[in-house]
């Protein structure tokens, strides 16, 4: 839209080319407002050119060992307010506005945001237009004036959010996953910045508000609880053209839209953010202590899936008996009609493939154990979030531990036997993926590649050894103390080692150094007969997007044997995905990893 008219306004009785007083005009003059607007645009353009040319307009990171450019220094995000407008087509970009409330922790001439897959239309900092430029996977913003350390800062980015895979790139991971009837998010490890700009590192947790506008007839669910729904929100401006014949053109009004607003009551890492849009049913029930539960499933399959959904209250009660009260305001499962190849612990709404529950690849005990794996992550990984990605063993060891323990107690799947089998291939797991506390860096184009077998069964071995060393009672106290002390926060390996030492009354520094960082697996306390070697057959972890041999659609090879006595070692393999995030969990009856889990 032009900033000013190309002709002076004419009042009643005036003739074109003459001013309202009837005099012949001199040189054409612009209004003061128009001049100011043009001057502001000129300044912004000049600032953008300067920003593009200055040597410090470069991607930054918080120094994560595994993802050096992930996250941004100099500020702490307190809250995100993300508005998304979905047209009804999941192959088109969504219009979006992301508002970030933060506090500067350093003096900032530039503010780096992680954002890599959308068009930025404008940026404001503290209410004033700001220059911006994209470098690598960073959006680099130059505020009107330098932001002082310790001061609040508010950033508004108007942009698009593109659910389509990046063109031409080898890395196909993306924050949005397209489902049969809409979209869901899967942001782990660092794909949230392909959905919205922000500080995409787990060490910077924040509160979230999602405002999602979608056509009537679609259901939107996001992290936290719904605080508003505005039916019949005004349709997007304009009309859509429809051809009904060779030369006939009709105009059809844009569909009525509904806006859904969700808000989290607890801080959340970017990698576990979730928004679901589709033709879904929301199934509600009550969990322990009156906890509101809501599952999101394809509407047509609601009755078919009910027996699985009804298991969640009992699983919550069981988890609370082990580690204490559930840490969030609600919980539920999101069952997506998509072949993702993984399950994921998005906060308050764990993501699963629907076919996990409707297919026949896995026995019931195994599916229930995977449900508990993602549920356990709400405590270990979501409420207590890793300080760095090298600390991710704290998430996966505990989720795998409670998955195994649940199967042991409810389905007579021997935890000791599974652990013995995992130990038998643990040296191989360390050789392929690094030790649990220092996983090997991901390969280019495979950002979720740190999630190898050692992150799952290999890390759970550490907890098994720890319980044997300090005793069951001290181990149980440690588990409860860990999730209580660090609730809603971030914590790392050093924090866990210090707490375990204090609760057990032992100096466990040497114990953890060996179990977390040695190239070879230490002897298992209480089991001197257990041996680890490289000769045990174990297929390598499936790479993101790859399909197991002889299978289509990423389905696991073969069908699990009914009545399998134990879930074998090494099965909870790497984080594998055709996803922007996901982790492979092994198929029952194998020692490799084919079925991903979060």
Coordinates of C-alpha atoms in Angstrom, one line a residue:
X1 CA 0.0 0.0 0.0
X2 CA 1.4 3.5 -0.9
X3 CA 2.4 5.6 2.0
X4 CA 0.8 8.7 0.5
X5 CA -1.3 9.6 -2.5
X6 CA 0.4 10.7 -5.7
X7 CA -2.0 13.7 -5.9
X8 CA -3.0 16.3 -3.3
X9 CA -6.4 15.9 -1.8
X10 CA -9.2 18.0 -3.2
X11 CA -12.0 19.4 -1.2
X12 CA -15.5 20.2 -2.2
X13 CA -15.6 22.7 -5.1
X14 CA -12.0 22.4 -5.9
X15 CA -10.7 21.5 -9.3
X16 CA -8.1 18.9 -10.1
X17 CA -4.6 20.5 -10.0
X18 CA -5.7 23.3 -7.7
X19 CA -5.6 23.6 -3.9
X20 CA -8.8 24.1 -1.9
X21 CA -8.2 27.9 -1.8
X22 CA -8.4 27.9 -5.6
X23 CA -4.7 28.9 -6.1
X24 CA -2.5 27.1 -8.6
X25 CA -0.4 24.7 -6.5
X26 CA 3.4 25.0 -6.4
X27 CA 5.6 22.0 -6.2
X28 CA 3.8 19.0 -4.8
X29 CA 4.2 18.6 -1.0
X30 CA 3.9 15.5 1.1
X31 CA 2.2 15.5 4.5
X32 CA 4.4 15.6 7.5
X33 CA 3.2 12.0 8.5
X34 CA 4.1 10.7 5.1
X35 CA 7.6 12.3 5.3
X36 CA 8.1 10.8 8.7
X37 CA 7.1 7.3 7.5
X38 CA 9.3 7.5 4.5
X39 CA 12.2 8.7 6.6
X40 CA 11.7 5.8 9.0
X41 CA 11.7 3.3 6.2
X42 CA 14.9 4.9 4.9
X43 CA 16.6 4.6 8.2
X44 CA 15.5 1.0 8.5
X45 CA 16.8 0.2 5.1
X46 CA 20.1 1.8 5.9
X47 CA 20.3 0.0 9.2
X48 CA 19.6 -3.3 7.5
X49 CA 22.4 -2.7 5.1
X50 CA 24.7 -1.9 8.0
X51 CA 23.5 -5.0 9.9
X52 CA 24.2 -7.1 6.8
X53 CA 27.7 -5.8 6.4
X54 CA 29.0 -5.6 10.0
X55 CA 31.3 -8.5 10.9
X56 CA 29.4 -9.3 14.1
X57 CA 26.1 -10.1 12.3
X58 CA 27.0 -13.7 12.5
X59 CA 25.3 -16.8 13.9
X60 CA 25.9 -17.4 17.6
X61 CA 25.3 -20.2 20.1
X62 CA 25.4 -21.0 23.8
X63 CA 28.4 -23.3 23.4
X64 CA 26.6 -26.6 23.5
X65 CA 29.2 -29.3 22.8
X66 CA 26.9 -31.3 20.4
X67 CA 25.1 -28.3 18.8
X68 CA 27.5 -25.3 18.8
X69 CA 25.2 -22.9 17.1
X70 CA 22.1 -23.8 19.0
X71 CA 20.6 -21.2 21.4
X72 CA 21.8 -17.6 21.8
X73 CA 23.7 -15.8 24.5
X74 CA 22.8 -12.5 26.2
X75 CA 19.2 -12.9 27.2
X76 CA 16.7 -15.1 29.1
X77 CA 13.3 -15.6 27.5
X78 CA 10.5 -15.4 30.1
X79 CA 7.5 -15.9 27.8
X80 CA 6.4 -16.6 24.2
X81 CA 3.1 -15.5 22.7
X82 CA 2.7 -17.3 19.4
X83 CA -0.2 -16.6 17.0
X84 CA -0.6 -18.9 14.0
X85 CA -3.2 -18.7 11.3
X86 CA -3.9 -22.0 9.5
X87 CA -5.7 -21.9 6.1
X88 CA -6.9 -25.5 6.2
X89 CA -4.0 -26.6 3.8
X90 CA -1.0 -28.2 5.4
X91 CA 1.1 -27.6 2.3
X92 CA 1.0 -23.9 2.7
X93 CA 2.8 -21.5 5.1
X94 CA 1.0 -20.3 8.1
X95 CA 0.9 -16.6 8.9
X96 CA 2.4 -16.0 12.3
X97 CA 3.3 -13.4 14.9
X98 CA 5.7 -14.4 17.7
X99 CA 6.1 -12.1 20.7
X100 CA 9.0 -12.7 23.0
X101 CA 9.3 -11.3 26.5
X102 CA 12.9 -11.6 27.7
X103 CA 15.5 -10.0 30.0
X104 CA 18.9 -9.1 28.8
X105 CA 21.7 -10.8 30.7
X106 CA 24.4 -8.8 28.8
X107 CA 24.7 -5.6 26.9
X108 CA 23.2 -6.3 23.4
X109 CA 23.9 -4.4 20.2
X110 CA 22.4 -7.3 18.4
X111 CA 19.9 -9.9 19.4
X112 CA 20.2 -13.3 17.8
X113 CA 17.2 -15.5 17.5
X114 CA 17.1 -19.1 16.2
X115 CA 14.8 -19.1 13.1
X116 CA 15.4 -21.0 9.9
X117 CA 12.3 -21.9 7.9
X118 CA 10.0 -19.0 7.1
X119 CA 9.8 -15.5 5.7
X120 CA 10.3 -12.6 8.2
X121 CA 8.1 -9.7 7.3
X122 CA 9.1 -7.3 10.1
X123 CA 10.7 -7.1 13.6
X124 CA 10.1 -4.7 16.4
X125 CA 12.1 -4.3 19.6
X126 CA 10.4 -2.5 22.5
X127 CA 7.8 -1.1 20.2
X128 CA 10.1 0.3 17.5
X129 CA 11.0 -1.2 14.1
X130 CA 14.3 -3.0 14.1
X131 CA 16.6 -4.0 11.3
X132 CA 17.1 -7.7 10.7
X133 CA 19.1 -10.1 8.6
X134 CA 19.3 -13.9 8.4
X135 CA 22.6 -15.7 8.7
X136 CA 22.7 -19.5 8.7
X137 CA 19.9 -20.5 11.1
X138 CA 19.9 -17.2 13.0
X139 CA 17.7 -14.2 12.7
X140 CA 19.9 -11.3 13.7
X141 CA 18.1 -8.2 15.0
X142 CA 19.5 -4.8 15.4
X143 CA 17.4 -2.8 17.9
X144 CA 17.0 1.0 17.6
X145 CA 19.3 1.4 20.6
X146 CA 21.6 -1.0 22.5
X147 CA 19.8 -3.1 25.1
X148 CA 21.4 -2.7 28.6
X149 CA 22.1 -5.7 30.7
X150 CA 19.4 -6.5 33.3
X151 CA 16.7 -4.7 31.4
X152 CA 13.5 -6.3 30.0
X153 CA 13.2 -6.5 26.2
X154 CA 10.1 -7.3 24.1
X155 CA 10.5 -8.6 20.6
X156 CA 7.8 -9.0 18.0
X157 CA 8.4 -10.9 14.8
X158 CA 5.9 -11.1 12.0
X159 CA 6.7 -14.1 9.9
X160 CA 5.5 -17.2 8.1
X161 CA 5.7 -20.7 9.6
X162 CA 6.3 -23.2 6.8
X163 CA 5.2 -26.9 7.3
X164 CA 6.9 -28.0 4.0
X165 CA 10.3 -29.6 4.1
X166 CA 13.2 -27.3 3.2
X167 CA 14.0 -27.4 -0.5
X168 CA 17.1 -29.0 -1.7
X169 CA 18.7 -29.5 1.7
X170 CA 20.0 -32.8 2.9
X171 CA 18.6 -32.2 6.4
X172 CA 14.8 -32.9 6.0
X173 CA 14.0 -32.6 9.7
X174 CA 11.3 -30.0 10.3
X175 CA 9.3 -28.8 13.3
X176 CA 5.9 -29.3 11.7
X177 CA 4.8 -32.8 10.8
X178 CA 2.0 -33.0 8.2
X179 CA -0.7 -35.5 9.2
X180 CA -3.5 -37.0 7.2
X181 CA -5.8 -34.1 8.3
X182 CA -3.6 -31.3 9.5
X183 CA -0.4 -30.6 11.5
X184 CA 1.4 -31.5 14.7
X185 CA 4.8 -30.4 16.1
X186 CA 7.9 -32.4 16.7
X187 CA 10.7 -30.1 17.6
X188 CA 13.4 -32.2 19.2
X189 CA 16.4 -31.7 19.0
X190 CA 16.5 -28.3 17.5
X191 CA 13.6 -27.9 15.1
X192 CA 11.4 -25.5 17.0
X193 CA 13.2 -22.7 15.2
X194 CA 11.7 -24.0 12.0
X195 CA 8.3 -23.2 13.4
X196 CA 8.8 -20.0 15.4
X197 CA 11.8 -17.7 16.2
X198 CA 13.2 -18.0 19.7
X199 CA 16.0 -19.2 21.9
X200 CA 16.0 -22.9 20.8
X201 CA 18.0 -24.5 23.5
X202 CA 16.6 -26.5 26.5
X203 CA 18.6 -24.4 29.0
X204 CA 16.2 -21.5 28.4
X205 CA 12.7 -22.5 29.4
X206 CA 9.8 -20.1 29.3
X207 CA 6.0 -19.8 29.6
X208 CA 3.9 -20.1 26.4
X209 CA 0.7 -18.8 25.0
X210 CA -0.6 -20.2 21.7
X211 CA -3.3 -18.4 19.7
X212 CA -4.2 -20.6 16.8
X213 CA -6.8 -19.6 14.2
X214 CA -8.1 -22.4 12.0
X215 CA -11.2 -23.1 9.8
X216 CA -14.4 -24.1 11.6
X217 CA -14.6 -27.9 11.9
X218 CA -11.0 -28.3 12.9
X219 CA -9.9 -28.9 16.5
X220 CA -6.7 -27.2 17.9
X221 CA -5.0 -28.5 21.0
X222 CA -1.7 -27.2 22.4
X223 CA 0.5 -27.5 25.5
X224 CA -1.1 -26.5 28.8
X225 CA -4.8 -25.8 29.1
X226 CA -7.3 -24.0 26.9
X227 CA -8.1 -20.5 28.2
X228 CA -10.3 -19.2 25.4
X229 CA -12.1 -20.2 22.2
X230 CA -13.6 -17.6 19.9
X231 CA -15.9 -19.3 17.4
X232 CA -16.7 -17.6 14.2
X233 CA -13.7 -15.3 14.3
X234 CA -13.7 -13.0 11.2
X235 CA -12.5 -14.8 8.1
X236 CA -9.2 -13.7 6.6
X237 CA -9.7 -10.7 4.3
X238 CA -10.6 -11.4 0.7
X239 CA -12.4 -14.1 -1.3
X240 CA -11.3 -17.2 -3.0
X241 CA -12.0 -17.6 -6.7
X242 CA -13.7 -20.8 -7.9
X243 CA -14.1 -21.7 -11.6
X244 CA -17.1 -23.8 -12.5
X245 CA -16.9 -23.7 -16.3
X246 CA -14.6 -22.6 -19.1
X247 CA -15.5 -18.9 -18.8
X248 CA -17.4 -18.8 -15.6
X249 CA -15.8 -17.4 -12.4
X250 CA -17.6 -17.2 -9.1
X251 CA -16.4 -15.7 -5.8
X252 CA -16.6 -17.7 -2.6
X253 CA -16.2 -16.2 0.8
X254 CA -13.3 -17.4 2.9
X255 CA -14.3 -20.0 5.5
X256 CA -15.3 -18.8 8.9
X257 CA -12.4 -19.2 11.4
X258 CA -12.2 -20.1 15.1
X259 CA -9.4 -19.0 17.4
X260 CA -8.1 -21.3 20.1
X261 CA -6.0 -20.0 23.0
X262 CA -3.8 -22.3 25.2
X263 CA -1.5 -21.3 28.0
X264 CA 1.1 -23.3 30.0
X265 CA 1.2 -23.0 33.8
X266 CA 4.8 -24.2 33.9
X267 CA 7.9 -23.2 32.0
X268 CA 8.7 -25.3 28.9
X269 CA 11.7 -25.9 26.7
X270 CA 11.2 -25.2 23.0
X271 CA 11.9 -28.8 22.0
X272 CA 8.8 -30.1 23.7
X273 CA 6.3 -27.5 22.4
X274 CA 3.2 -28.9 20.8
X275 CA 0.3 -27.7 18.6
X276 CA -2.1 -30.1 17.0
X277 CA -4.5 -29.1 14.2
X278 CA -6.9 -31.6 12.7
X279 CA -10.3 -33.3 12.6
X280 CA -9.8 -34.6 16.1
X281 CA -11.8 -35.6 19.1
X282 CA -10.7 -34.5 22.6
X283 CA -11.4 -37.3 25.1
X284 CA -11.6 -36.1 28.7
X285 CA -11.4 -38.0 32.0
X286 CA -9.9 -37.5 35.4
X287 CA -6.6 -38.8 36.7
X288 CA -5.2 -39.2 40.3
X289 CA -6.1 -36.4 42.7
X290 CA -8.5 -35.0 40.2
X291 CA -5.9 -34.3 37.5
X292 CA -7.6 -33.2 34.2
X293 CA -6.7 -35.6 31.4
X294 CA -7.4 -35.0 27.7
X295 CA -6.4 -37.2 24.8
X296 CA -6.4 -36.0 21.2
X297 CA -7.3 -38.7 18.7
X298 CA -8.7 -38.9 15.1
X299 CA -12.5 -38.4 15.6
X300 CA -13.4 -41.4 13.5
X301 CA -11.3 -43.7 15.6
X302 CA -12.3 -42.5 19.1
X303 CA -14.2 -45.7 20.2
X304 CA -11.5 -48.0 18.7
X305 CA -8.8 -46.3 20.7
X306 CA -10.7 -45.9 24.0
X307 CA -9.3 -49.1 25.6
X308 CA -5.7 -47.7 25.2
X309 CA -6.6 -44.2 26.4
X310 CA -8.3 -45.6 29.5
X311 CA -4.9 -47.0 30.7
X312 CA -3.4 -43.5 31.4
X313 CA -5.0 -42.9 34.8
X314 CA -3.6 -46.2 36.2
X315 CA -0.1 -45.5 34.7
X316 CA -0.1 -42.0 36.3
X317 CA -1.0 -43.5 39.6
X318 CA 1.9 -46.0 39.2
X319 CA 4.4 -43.3 38.3
X320 CA 3.3 -41.1 41.2
X321 CA 3.9 -44.1 43.5
X322 CA 7.5 -44.1 42.3
X323 CA 8.5 -40.5 42.1
X324 CA 5.8 -38.3 43.5
X325 CA 3.0 -36.1 42.2
X326 CA 2.7 -35.4 38.5
X327 CA 4.4 -32.1 37.8
X328 CA 2.0 -30.3 35.4
X329 CA -1.5 -29.1 35.1
X330 CA -2.8 -31.7 32.7
X331 CA -1.7 -34.8 30.7
X332 CA -2.8 -36.7 27.6
X333 CA -1.8 -38.5 24.5
X334 CA -1.8 -37.1 21.0
X335 CA -2.3 -39.8 18.4
X336 CA -1.4 -38.6 15.0
X337 CA -2.3 -40.1 11.6
X338 CA 1.3 -39.9 10.3
X339 CA 4.1 -42.3 9.7
X340 CA 6.6 -40.6 11.9
X341 CA 8.8 -43.5 13.0
X342 CA 8.9 -42.2 16.6
X343 CA 7.0 -41.2 19.8
X344 CA 7.8 -37.9 21.6
X345 CA 7.4 -36.5 25.1
X346 CA 5.9 -33.1 24.2
X347 CA 5.0 -31.4 27.5
X348 CA 1.5 -32.3 28.9
X349 CA 0.6 -34.0 25.5
X350 CA 2.8 -36.8 24.4
X351 CA 2.9 -37.5 20.7
X352 CA 2.4 -41.0 19.3
X353 CA 1.8 -42.6 15.9
X354 CA -1.8 -43.8 15.8
X355 CA -0.7 -47.0 14.1
X356 CA 1.2 -48.0 17.2
X357 CA -2.2 -48.7 18.7
X358 CA -4.1 -49.9 15.7
X359 CA -1.5 -52.1 14.1
X360 CA -0.2 -55.5 15.1
X361 CA 3.5 -55.0 15.1
X362 CA 3.9 -55.1 18.9
X363 CA 2.5 -57.0 21.8
X364 CA 0.2 -55.1 24.3
X365 CA 2.8 -55.2 27.1
X366 CA 5.3 -53.4 24.9
X367 CA 2.9 -50.7 23.8
X368 CA 1.9 -50.0 27.4
X369 CA 5.6 -49.8 28.4
X370 CA 6.2 -47.2 25.6
X371 CA 3.2 -45.2 26.9
X372 CA 5.0 -45.2 30.3
X373 CA 8.3 -44.2 28.7
X374 CA 6.7 -41.0 27.4
X375 CA 4.8 -40.4 30.6
X376 CA 8.0 -40.7 32.6
X377 CA 9.6 -38.0 30.5
X378 CA 7.1 -35.5 31.9
X379 CA 9.1 -35.7 35.1
X380 CA 12.5 -36.5 33.5
X381 CA 13.2 -34.2 30.6
X382 CA 10.1 -31.9 30.6
X383 CA 9.8 -30.8 34.3
X384 CA 13.5 -31.4 34.9
X385 CA 15.2 -30.3 31.7
X386 CA 18.8 -31.1 30.7
X387 CA 21.2 -28.2 31.0
X388 CA 23.0 -29.3 27.8
X389 CA 22.4 -31.9 25.2
X390 CA 25.2 -34.0 26.6
X391 CA 23.1 -34.3 29.7
X392 CA 20.3 -36.0 27.7
X393 CA 21.2 -39.4 29.2
X394 CA 19.4 -38.1 32.4
X395 CA 16.1 -38.0 30.4
X396 CA 16.4 -41.3 28.5
X397 CA 18.0 -43.4 31.2
X398 CA 15.0 -42.6 33.5
X399 CA 12.3 -43.0 30.9
X400 CA 13.8 -46.3 29.9
X401 CA 14.2 -47.4 33.5
X402 CA 10.5 -46.8 34.3
X403 CA 9.4 -48.4 31.0
X404 CA 11.4 -51.5 32.0
X405 CA 10.1 -51.4 35.6
X406 CA 6.5 -51.1 34.5
X407 CA 6.8 -54.1 32.2
X408 CA 8.6 -56.0 34.9
X409 CA 5.8 -55.4 37.5
X410 CA 2.8 -55.6 35.2
X411 CA 3.7 -58.1 32.5
X412 CA 6.4 -60.2 34.2
X413 CA 9.0 -59.1 31.7
X414 CA 12.2 -59.6 33.7
X415 CA 14.1 -56.4 34.2
X416 CA 17.2 -58.2 35.3
X417 CA 17.2 -60.3 32.2
X418 CA 16.7 -57.3 29.9
X419 CA 19.5 -55.5 31.8
X420 CA 21.9 -58.5 31.4
X421 CA 21.3 -58.6 27.7
X422 CA 21.9 -54.9 27.4
X423 CA 25.1 -55.2 29.3
X424 CA 26.2 -58.0 26.9
X425 CA 26.3 -55.5 24.1
X426 CA 27.1 -52.3 26.0
X427 CA 30.8 -52.1 24.8
X428 CA 29.5 -52.1 21.3
X429 CA 26.9 -49.4 22.1
X430 CA 29.7 -47.2 23.5
X431 CA 31.9 -47.8 20.6
X432 CA 29.2 -46.8 18.1
X433 CA 27.6 -43.9 20.0
X434 CA 30.1 -42.8 22.7
X435 CA 29.7 -43.3 26.4
X436 CA 26.3 -42.2 28.0
X437 CA 27.6 -38.9 29.4
X438 CA 29.6 -37.8 26.3
X439 CA 27.6 -39.0 23.2
X440 CA 29.3 -38.7 19.8
X441 CA 28.2 -35.6 17.9
X442 CA 25.5 -36.0 15.2
X443 CA 26.6 -36.4 11.6
X444 CA 25.7 -33.6 9.2
X445 CA 22.1 -33.8 8.1
X446 CA 21.1 -36.0 11.0
X447 CA 20.7 -33.6 14.0
X448 CA 18.9 -36.3 16.0
X449 CA 21.8 -38.7 15.6
X450 CA 22.8 -38.5 19.2
X451 CA 19.9 -40.7 20.1
X452 CA 21.7 -44.0 19.6
X453 CA 21.2 -47.2 21.6
X454 CA 23.7 -46.1 24.3
X455 CA 21.3 -43.2 25.1
X456 CA 18.6 -45.7 26.0
X457 CA 19.5 -49.1 27.3
X458 CA 23.1 -48.0 27.7
X459 CA 22.2 -45.2 30.0
X460 CA 19.6 -47.3 31.9
X461 CA 22.6 -49.5 32.8
X462 CA 24.0 -46.6 34.8
X463 CA 20.9 -46.4 36.9
X464 CA 20.9 -50.2 37.5
X465 CA 24.5 -50.0 38.6
X466 CA 23.8 -47.0 40.8
X467 CA 20.9 -48.8 42.6
X468 CA 23.1 -51.8 43.2
X469 CA 25.9 -49.6 44.7
X470 CA 23.8 -47.4 47.0
X471 CA 20.9 -49.7 47.7
X472 CA 17.2 -49.6 46.8
X473 CA 16.1 -47.3 49.6
X474 CA 18.7 -44.6 48.8
X475 CA 18.0 -44.9 45.1
X476 CA 14.2 -44.3 45.6
X477 CA 15.0 -41.3 47.8
X478 CA 17.3 -39.9 45.1
X479 CA 14.6 -40.3 42.4
X480 CA 12.0 -38.3 44.4
X481 CA 14.5 -35.7 45.5
X482 CA 15.8 -35.1 41.9
X483 CA 12.4 -34.3 40.5
X484 CA 11.4 -32.3 43.5
X485 CA 14.5 -30.2 43.8
X486 CA 14.7 -29.3 40.1
X487 CA 11.0 -29.1 39.2
X488 CA 10.4 -26.6 36.5
X489 CA 14.1 -26.0 36.1
X490 CA 17.2 -27.2 34.3
X491 CA 19.9 -29.5 35.7
X492 CA 22.9 -31.3 34.5
X493 CA 25.1 -34.4 35.2
X494 CA 27.1 -32.6 37.9
X495 CA 23.9 -31.8 39.8
X496 CA 22.8 -35.5 39.7
X497 CA 26.2 -36.7 40.8
X498 CA 26.2 -34.2 43.7
X499 CA 22.7 -35.2 44.9
X500 CA 23.3 -38.9 44.6
X501 CA 26.5 -38.5 46.7
X502 CA 24.7 -36.5 49.4
X503 CA 21.7 -38.8 49.7
X504 CA 23.8 -42.0 49.7
X505 CA 26.5 -40.6 52.0
X506 CA 29.2 -41.8 49.5
X507 CA 31.6 -40.0 47.2
X508 CA 30.3 -41.2 43.9
X509 CA 32.5 -39.1 41.7
X510 CA 34.7 -42.0 40.6
X511 CA 31.7 -44.3 40.1
X512 CA 30.0 -41.8 37.7
X513 CA 33.2 -41.0 35.9
X514 CA 33.6 -44.6 34.9
X515 CA 30.0 -45.3 34.1
X516 CA 29.4 -42.1 32.1
X517 CA 32.7 -41.5 30.4
X518 CA 34.8 -44.7 30.0
X519 CA 35.1 -46.3 26.5
X520 CA 34.5 -49.7 28.1
X521 CA 31.6 -50.5 30.4
X522 CA 32.6 -51.0 34.0
X523 CA 31.9 -54.2 35.9
X524 CA 28.3 -54.4 37.0
X525 CA 28.0 -54.4 40.9
X526 CA 26.7 -57.7 42.1
X527 CA 27.1 -59.4 38.8
X528 CA 30.8 -60.3 38.2
X529 CA 29.7 -63.0 35.7
X530 CA 28.2 -60.4 33.2
X531 CA 30.4 -59.8 30.2
X532 CA 30.3 -57.3 27.4
X533 CA 31.8 -57.9 24.0
X534 CA 31.6 -56.8 20.4
X535 CA 30.6 -60.1 18.8
X536 CA 27.0 -60.1 19.8
X537 CA 24.9 -59.4 16.7
X538 CA 23.3 -56.0 16.8
X539 CA 22.0 -54.1 13.7
X540 CA 23.1 -50.5 13.7
X541 CA 20.6 -47.9 14.7
X542 CA 18.2 -46.8 11.9
X543 CA 19.1 -43.4 10.5
X544 CA 16.4 -40.7 10.4
X545 CA 14.0 -41.3 7.5
X546 CA 15.5 -44.7 6.8
X547 CA 13.3 -47.9 6.6
X548 CA 14.3 -51.1 8.2
X549 CA 15.2 -53.8 5.7
X550 CA 12.3 -55.4 3.9
X551 CA 9.8 -52.9 5.3
X552 CA 7.8 -50.0 3.8
X553 CA 6.8 -46.8 5.5
X554 CA 9.4 -47.1 8.2
X555 CA 7.6 -50.1 9.8
X556 CA 9.7 -52.4 11.9
X557 CA 11.0 -55.5 10.2
X558 CA 9.1 -58.6 11.3
X559 CA 6.4 -59.2 13.8
X560 CA 7.2 -59.6 17.5
X561 CA 6.9 -63.1 18.9
X562 CA 3.9 -63.4 21.2
X563 CA 4.8 -64.1 24.8
X564 CA 8.4 -62.7 24.4
X565 CA 10.0 -63.2 27.8
X566 CA 11.8 -59.9 27.9
X567 CA 12.5 -56.8 25.9
X568 CA 16.0 -57.4 24.6
X569 CA 19.1 -55.4 25.2
X570 CA 19.9 -52.5 22.9
X571 CA 16.4 -52.3 21.6
X572 CA 15.8 -48.7 22.7
X573 CA 18.1 -47.4 20.2
X574 CA 18.8 -44.1 18.9
X575 CA 16.8 -41.2 18.3
X576 CA 15.8 -41.8 14.9
X577 CA 13.4 -40.1 12.9
X578 CA 12.0 -39.3 9.7
X579 CA 11.3 -36.5 11.9
X580 CA 12.6 -33.4 13.3
X581 CA 12.8 -35.4 16.4
X582 CA 12.3 -38.9 17.6
X583 CA 14.0 -41.9 19.1
X584 CA 14.0 -45.5 18.0
X585 CA 13.0 -48.1 20.4
X586 CA 13.9 -51.6 19.6
X587 CA 11.4 -54.2 18.4
X588 CA 10.7 -57.0 20.9
X589 CA 12.7 -60.0 19.9
X590 CA 15.6 -58.2 18.5
X591 CA 18.8 -56.5 19.8
X592 CA 18.6 -53.8 17.2
X593 CA 16.5 -50.6 17.2
X594 CA 13.6 -50.4 14.9
X595 CA 10.7 -48.7 16.7
X596 CA 11.5 -45.2 17.8
X597 CA 10.4 -43.7 21.0
X598 CA 10.8 -40.4 22.7

